[in-house]
XYZ file of C-alpha atoms in Angstrom:
481
model
C 7.957 3.284 -3.880
C 4.847 5.080 -5.131
C 4.230 7.076 -1.977
C 4.971 6.735 1.715
C 1.343 6.875 2.799
C -1.380 6.768 0.164
C -4.811 8.240 0.661
C -7.174 5.375 1.300
C -10.305 6.515 3.106
C -12.517 9.033 1.343
C -15.774 9.848 3.122
C -18.214 12.636 2.337
C -15.803 14.367 -0.018
C -12.796 14.344 2.309
C -9.676 12.205 2.589
C -9.198 11.041 6.153
C -7.279 8.567 8.306
C -8.537 5.833 10.596
C -9.373 6.517 14.221
C -6.312 4.569 15.382
C -4.080 5.741 12.497
C -3.277 2.144 11.535
C -1.860 1.457 8.073
C -0.950 -1.617 6.039
C 1.704 -2.207 3.405
C 1.114 -2.626 -0.310
C 3.696 -4.934 -1.886
C 4.819 -5.285 -5.502
C 4.335 -9.029 -6.230
C 7.171 -8.946 -8.780
C 9.794 -7.832 -6.252
C 8.132 -8.464 -2.882
C 9.052 -4.869 -1.993
C 6.830 -2.389 -0.188
C 5.568 0.341 -2.502
C 3.032 2.151 -0.316
C 1.164 2.336 2.971
C -2.610 2.646 3.048
C -4.969 3.372 5.976
C -6.257 0.191 7.616
C -9.914 1.060 7.945
C -12.505 -0.796 9.992
C -16.230 -1.352 10.209
C -16.554 1.977 12.003
C -15.085 3.764 8.997
C -17.461 1.908 6.702
C -20.398 2.940 8.903
C -19.422 6.597 8.493
C -19.096 6.093 4.733
C -22.535 4.472 4.540
C -24.112 7.331 6.479
C -22.465 9.853 4.152
C -23.715 7.948 1.100
C -27.212 7.797 2.567
C -27.283 11.548 3.112
C -25.978 12.220 -0.398
C -28.525 9.870 -1.973
C -31.355 12.265 -1.141
C -29.982 14.861 -3.553
C -27.996 12.721 -6.031
C -31.026 10.591 -6.870
C -32.834 13.790 -7.904
C -30.163 14.843 -10.407
C -31.278 14.490 -13.997
C -29.809 11.684 -16.065
C -27.871 14.219 -18.125
C -26.418 15.792 -14.999
C -25.243 12.411 -13.716
C -23.839 11.408 -17.084
C -21.794 14.612 -17.288
C -19.642 13.495 -14.357
C -19.045 10.111 -15.987
C -18.014 11.761 -19.263
C -15.525 13.974 -17.441
C -14.113 11.035 -15.468
C -13.782 9.031 -18.699
C -11.687 11.721 -20.348
C -9.501 12.285 -17.293
C -8.869 8.555 -16.983
C -7.638 8.372 -20.565
C -5.507 11.475 -20.062
C -3.773 9.713 -17.163
C -3.504 6.281 -18.763
C 0.275 5.944 -18.431
C 0.300 6.988 -14.784
C -2.625 4.721 -13.907
C -1.106 1.782 -15.801
C 2.189 2.186 -13.958
C 0.457 2.131 -10.573
C -1.603 -0.891 -11.609
C 1.465 -2.873 -12.686
C 3.379 -2.020 -9.524
C 0.635 -3.172 -7.164
C -0.791 -6.082 -9.191
C 2.141 -7.334 -11.280
C 0.668 -7.652 -14.775
C 2.757 -6.402 -17.731
C 2.471 -2.712 -18.566
C 0.951 -3.530 -21.948
C -1.885 -5.347 -20.183
C -2.282 -2.556 -17.641
C -2.683 -0.016 -20.433
C -5.337 -2.251 -21.936
C -7.108 -2.485 -18.595
C -7.214 1.304 -18.235
C -8.826 1.551 -21.683
C -11.283 -1.173 -20.656
C -12.028 0.555 -17.354
C -12.630 3.871 -19.094
C -15.023 2.220 -21.545
C -17.487 1.556 -18.716
C -17.477 5.227 -17.778
C -18.269 6.156 -21.375
C -20.912 3.480 -21.879
C -22.830 4.255 -18.697
C -22.533 7.991 -19.268
C -24.595 7.282 -22.368
C -26.759 4.584 -20.794
C -27.822 6.944 -17.978
C -30.039 8.654 -20.556
C -31.668 5.376 -21.598
C -33.281 4.363 -18.310
C -36.785 3.913 -19.637
C -40.006 3.121 -17.826
C -43.115 1.523 -19.254
C -46.787 2.307 -19.834
C -49.008 -0.774 -19.606
C -52.328 -0.919 -21.511
C -54.957 -1.365 -18.787
C -57.908 -3.746 -18.924
C -60.175 -1.060 -17.419
C -60.963 2.240 -19.152
C -60.396 4.438 -16.096
C -57.009 2.921 -15.216
C -53.545 4.133 -16.194
C -50.715 1.727 -15.396
C -47.044 2.710 -15.363
C -43.682 1.289 -14.350
C -41.171 3.872 -13.142
C -37.462 2.965 -12.690
C -35.874 4.422 -9.559
C -32.375 4.018 -8.040
C -32.158 1.261 -5.455
C -30.296 3.413 -2.902
C -26.877 3.076 -1.293
C -24.705 0.479 -3.052
C -21.830 -1.452 -1.507
C -19.149 -2.410 -4.056
C -16.460 -4.992 -3.275
C -13.807 -5.332 -5.967
C -11.055 -7.932 -6.630
C -7.287 -7.675 -7.030
C -6.918 -9.182 -10.508
C -8.496 -6.241 -12.383
C -8.301 -3.474 -9.780
C -9.269 -0.642 -12.143
C -11.782 -2.192 -14.535
C -13.823 -3.896 -11.828
C -14.204 -0.588 -9.996
C -15.614 1.290 -12.986
C -17.753 -1.677 -14.050
C -19.579 -1.362 -10.717
C -19.340 2.333 -9.870
C -20.300 3.691 -13.308
C -23.719 1.992 -13.600
C -24.525 2.689 -9.954
C -23.856 6.411 -10.384
C -25.660 6.468 -13.730
C -28.739 4.961 -12.085
C -28.745 7.603 -9.345
C -27.303 5.464 -6.553
C -24.544 6.455 -4.153
C -21.622 4.106 -3.490
C -19.382 2.833 -0.703
C -16.369 1.066 -2.216
C -14.189 -1.608 -0.618
C -11.254 -2.545 -2.899
C -9.160 -5.686 -2.442
C -6.539 -5.202 0.247
C -3.785 -6.387 -2.134
C -4.507 -3.692 -4.750
C -6.242 -0.609 -3.332
C -4.088 1.993 -5.102
C -5.856 1.751 -8.465
C -9.249 2.209 -6.811
C -7.935 5.194 -4.859
C -6.780 6.824 -8.102
C -10.228 6.393 -9.636
C -11.849 8.004 -6.599
C -9.374 10.889 -6.969
C -10.526 11.335 -10.557
C -14.170 11.586 -9.523
C -13.194 14.051 -6.821
C -11.385 16.194 -9.387
C -14.336 16.296 -11.762
C -16.485 17.663 -8.945
C -18.665 14.693 -8.005
C -20.804 15.881 -5.063
C -19.759 14.990 -1.513
C -20.834 11.568 -0.290
C -21.814 10.200 -3.693
C -18.692 7.999 -3.930
C -16.812 6.875 -0.814
C -13.941 4.426 -0.347
C -12.717 2.525 2.708
C -9.531 0.442 2.582
C -8.447 -2.006 5.256
C -9.831 -4.931 7.251
C -12.019 -7.004 4.906
C -13.854 -8.808 7.708
C -15.040 -5.825 9.754
C -15.639 -3.596 6.716
C -17.571 -6.338 4.947
C -19.608 -7.147 8.052
C -20.719 -3.533 8.453
C -21.637 -3.375 4.784
C -23.753 -6.516 5.013
C -25.357 -5.794 8.409
C -26.229 -2.154 7.772
C -29.782 -1.909 6.437
C -29.017 1.420 4.739
C -27.076 -0.524 2.086
C -29.697 -1.901 -0.289
C -27.519 -3.513 -2.931
C -24.105 -5.191 -2.774
C -22.126 -5.894 -5.936
C -19.179 -8.263 -5.538
C -16.537 -9.810 -7.763
C -14.425 -12.537 -6.196
C -14.399 -16.165 -5.146
C -17.449 -18.406 -5.032
C -16.687 -19.175 -1.378
C -16.949 -15.514 -0.378
C -19.964 -15.020 -2.646
C -21.840 -17.774 -0.815
C -20.946 -16.143 2.496
C -22.314 -12.804 1.288
C -25.547 -14.486 0.223
C -26.025 -15.798 3.750
C -25.155 -12.441 5.309
C -27.532 -10.562 3.009
C -30.546 -12.502 4.273
C -30.934 -10.502 7.500
C -31.568 -7.245 5.631
C -32.809 -8.814 2.366
C -30.229 -6.986 0.264
C -30.162 -7.200 -3.489
C -26.976 -8.916 -4.709
C -24.926 -8.943 -7.896
C -22.262 -11.646 -7.781
C -19.536 -12.317 -10.348
C -17.773 -15.354 -8.931
C -15.306 -18.060 -9.907
C -15.033 -19.856 -13.211
C -13.549 -23.015 -14.699
C -13.707 -22.214 -18.396
C -13.384 -24.995 -20.965
C -11.910 -24.342 -24.404
C -12.952 -26.906 -27.013
C -10.902 -27.291 -30.196
C -12.860 -29.304 -32.752
C -11.223 -31.269 -35.570
C -12.190 -28.671 -38.182
C -10.866 -25.699 -36.189
C -8.294 -23.225 -37.442
C -5.459 -24.637 -35.325
C -3.196 -21.595 -35.482
C -6.045 -19.338 -34.380
C -6.989 -21.737 -31.574
C -3.391 -21.876 -30.324
C -2.952 -18.112 -30.349
C -6.277 -17.541 -28.633
C -5.609 -20.245 -26.030
C -2.332 -18.533 -25.133
C -4.002 -15.135 -24.965
C -6.743 -16.500 -22.737
C -4.734 -18.649 -20.350
C -1.541 -16.663 -19.907
C -2.976 -13.140 -19.772
C -2.515 -11.747 -16.254
C -0.499 -14.913 -15.482
C -3.719 -16.920 -15.672
C -5.387 -14.903 -12.926
C -8.702 -14.106 -14.603
C -12.147 -15.477 -13.860
C -12.920 -16.307 -17.508
C -9.488 -17.567 -18.569
C -9.207 -21.026 -20.077
C -8.804 -23.637 -17.342
C -9.323 -26.807 -19.384
C -8.510 -27.354 -23.063
C -10.288 -30.190 -24.856
C -8.665 -31.033 -28.215
C -9.942 -33.532 -30.777
C -7.644 -36.559 -30.833
C -6.960 -36.241 -34.578
C -5.286 -32.849 -34.102
C -4.061 -33.137 -30.517
C -0.356 -33.647 -31.245
C -0.233 -30.879 -33.844
C -2.036 -28.524 -31.464
C 0.309 -29.442 -28.603
C 3.406 -28.999 -30.752
C 2.369 -25.517 -31.884
C 1.255 -24.521 -28.389
C 4.443 -25.772 -26.754
C 6.710 -24.003 -29.251
C 5.041 -20.654 -28.609
C 4.725 -20.977 -24.843
C 8.420 -21.816 -24.480
C 9.257 -18.477 -26.105
C 7.158 -16.374 -23.740
C 9.057 -13.823 -21.673
C 8.517 -13.974 -17.935
C 9.531 -11.114 -15.670
C 8.713 -7.871 -13.922
C 5.716 -6.239 -15.562
C 7.544 -2.911 -15.738
C 10.108 -4.376 -18.160
C 9.362 -3.912 -21.852
C 8.369 -7.123 -23.607
C 7.279 -9.019 -20.483
C 4.408 -11.402 -21.249
C 4.076 -13.285 -17.956
C 4.158 -11.408 -14.671
C 4.026 -12.737 -11.108
C 1.186 -14.325 -9.206
C -0.381 -12.038 -6.632
C 1.159 -13.581 -3.497
C 2.776 -16.618 -1.911
C -0.550 -18.330 -1.247
C -1.472 -18.150 -4.935
C 1.923 -19.562 -5.903
C 1.554 -22.407 -3.419
C -1.846 -23.390 -4.814
C -0.547 -23.559 -8.389
C 2.440 -25.665 -7.318
C 0.099 -28.022 -5.457
C -2.221 -28.457 -8.444
C 0.631 -29.129 -10.867
C 2.311 -31.508 -8.429
C -0.911 -33.454 -7.979
C -1.375 -33.764 -11.747
C 2.176 -34.996 -12.368
C 1.955 -37.466 -9.498
C -1.222 -38.910 -11.031
C 0.304 -39.365 -14.478
C 0.068 -36.067 -16.349
C 2.739 -35.424 -18.970
C 4.623 -32.184 -18.270
C 5.370 -30.641 -21.675
C 6.920 -27.404 -20.424
C 7.162 -25.304 -17.273
C 6.079 -26.900 -14.029
C 8.344 -24.894 -11.739
C 8.878 -21.498 -10.185
C 11.017 -18.872 -11.857
C 13.688 -17.208 -9.767
C 13.258 -13.622 -10.848
C 13.638 -10.357 -8.938
C 12.215 -11.863 -5.750
C 8.503 -12.130 -6.495
C 5.981 -14.919 -6.970
C 6.689 -16.202 -10.470
C 5.655 -19.500 -12.051
C 6.748 -20.598 -15.502
C 4.005 -20.977 -18.138
C 3.061 -24.636 -17.976
C 1.430 -27.207 -20.253
C 0.135 -30.536 -18.953
C -0.960 -33.289 -21.357
C -2.551 -36.679 -20.674
C -4.677 -35.096 -17.959
C -7.427 -37.122 -16.261
C -10.437 -36.179 -14.175
C -8.866 -37.629 -11.035
C -6.538 -34.623 -10.932
C -7.548 -31.609 -8.841
C -6.712 -29.218 -11.671
C -9.727 -30.557 -13.581
C -12.204 -29.708 -10.817
C -10.666 -26.672 -9.086
C -10.380 -23.172 -10.514
C -6.756 -22.526 -11.497
C -5.504 -18.982 -10.968
C -2.131 -19.420 -12.604
C -0.338 -19.908 -15.958
C -1.122 -23.622 -16.288
C -2.944 -25.352 -19.159
C -4.245 -28.943 -18.837
C -4.933 -30.667 -22.180
C -7.584 -33.385 -22.558
C -8.186 -35.398 -25.726
C -11.696 -36.167 -27.030
C -13.289 -37.975 -29.973
C -17.043 -37.390 -29.633
C -18.841 -34.016 -29.800
C -21.589 -34.959 -27.359
C -19.124 -36.373 -24.870
C -16.894 -33.300 -24.866
C -19.849 -31.012 -24.174
C -20.811 -33.276 -21.285
C -17.259 -33.069 -19.928
C -17.149 -29.296 -20.379
C -20.363 -28.972 -18.365
C -19.070 -31.270 -15.622
C -18.418 -28.486 -13.115
C -20.301 -26.421 -10.564
C -19.076 -23.293 -12.333
C -20.820 -21.663 -15.278
C -19.130 -18.386 -16.137
C -17.498 -18.675 -19.576
C -16.756 -21.310 -22.207
C -14.943 -21.152 -25.543
C -15.036 -23.253 -28.692
C -13.154 -23.275 -31.982
C -14.686 -24.621 -35.175
C -15.254 -23.555 -38.782
C -18.627 -25.331 -38.924
C -21.458 -22.892 -38.146
C -23.958 -25.667 -37.356
C -21.545 -27.237 -34.882
C -20.838 -23.824 -33.366
C -24.496 -23.018 -32.755
C -25.408 -26.507 -31.566
C -22.503 -26.606 -29.103
C -23.148 -23.070 -27.870
C -26.749 -23.934 -27.046
C -25.723 -26.987 -25.033
C -22.930 -25.375 -23.003
C -24.120 -24.467 -19.491
C -22.381 -21.107 -19.244
C -23.447 -17.482 -19.042
C -20.876 -16.463 -21.676
C -19.774 -18.414 -24.754
C -17.006 -17.326 -27.103
C -16.949 -18.851 -30.598
C -13.477 -18.515 -32.149
C -13.051 -15.713 -29.606
C -11.680 -15.641 -26.051
C -12.232 -11.943 -25.328
C -16.004 -11.559 -24.894
C -15.819 -8.774 -22.301
C -17.046 -5.385 -23.515
C -18.973 -2.556 -21.878
C -21.973 -2.859 -24.190
C -22.617 -6.586 -23.596
C -23.978 -8.363 -20.481
C -21.298 -10.174 -18.471
C -22.160 -12.768 -15.841
C -22.366 -16.446 -15.042
C -24.823 -19.138 -14.015
C -24.696 -21.974 -11.485
C -22.058 -21.241 -8.817
C -20.427 -18.540 -10.925
C -22.856 -15.920 -9.725
C -26.009 -13.950 -10.408
C -26.810 -10.712 -12.162
C -25.124 -9.011 -15.111
C -22.507 -6.303 -15.504
C -22.191 -4.111 -18.573
C -24.871 -3.325 -21.194
C -28.353 -2.055 -20.341
C -28.683 -5.101 -18.072
C -25.878 -3.725 -15.924
C -27.842 -0.528 -15.337
C -30.970 -2.473 -14.378
C -29.076 -4.083 -11.491
C -29.136 -0.713 -9.709
C -32.765 0.154 -10.381
C -36.023 -0.783 -8.708
C -39.149 -0.917 -10.843
C -41.984 0.948 -9.137
C -45.440 0.034 -10.389
C -47.975 2.887 -10.399
C -51.730 2.394 -10.793
C -53.762 5.560 -11.417
C -57.550 5.543 -11.273
C -59.391 8.290 -13.188
C -62.816 9.609 -12.199
C -64.131 9.277 -15.733
């Protein structure tokens, strides 16, 4: 057990409890054991946090870019100093292997570093006027109070990817982490507290997602909401934002295709497919959900993939060498079982896996490969958050691109080929916000991350990520002479 009662509500520079002193349990998905209690906050707590952020915005927005960046630099260093501790907490509450948690802490810290630097590159514009006595300027200014809602699958990295650019831009933040994994977010808030971030600039409220989210969306003080999560919830937030005309950044679901062309490096494609699909037990928004393999190399690809997947170690993420951890909860496990069952019933060939793993009591599912998959199966149309790979054979380049685009999602797509013309041509035709060519790890702090279609709007990371938290004020100055 990490702690009996973790700090969970931080408002105006002070840790506090809820009015009714309610708490909720945090459970390790690998063991189904309680590891902590966290305050069960409500909309009232979020209202207090918003008011604190609003008050702090008056002064924080006037800090120089260098002053704001100094806090991000300090938080970056402290996060790296505490990597082992933070990784341990992450694994206990989320389930992923420790090796992956360490990687996530490095990834999370990279956003603090990048936006510490990017804070100093928030440039305006001078526009050449058509009239001699006019001077036209565009001045970037922080949008105001930002509401950040983060997911459970990357509970550290998704916090810094939102908080860092908001703070760099001069905004103040109210943070609502996923109720399954609030401990990582709490630790990050502690870090900012320790580096001396002014009161009210960053606030966190854990607890009831409905009432907290409603207050965030209804309160007209909040001018921007940034959310990572399901497309269903993202659509709901879009509707709720209409009443106060909030600005939204949405990073939603995905259904990533991975295309292996006949001329691909098969060993590379196999290794990358495994890294993409089975990382975090398949619980990532850009992980491979459908693999299209050219018919001439399908059996060789399947043979190599199956041999490696069968050797993967499943278990508690705290155990050295674990490659596949648990799913986040029973509901997630049930959905994966339903999708696999539907595919097998409709004629899919189960090459390996296809069943739960009786481990230390958590929500484990064996890494699974399905061949002979057809479009009548739900796994080909629904996002799969689990360690399951459906394989589809193809013969024609144009047809496979059409099939890859046959989804309402448009977050990420991957392709493997040694032909540069094919790579560029296919990339241009894929209807996705992110395309990886011989690469399944496109995420990096310095590049824009985001989808199209029903996978969201806006970008995170890069200079585009900073722009999300800025308003462009146009200034027209008329001179007397």
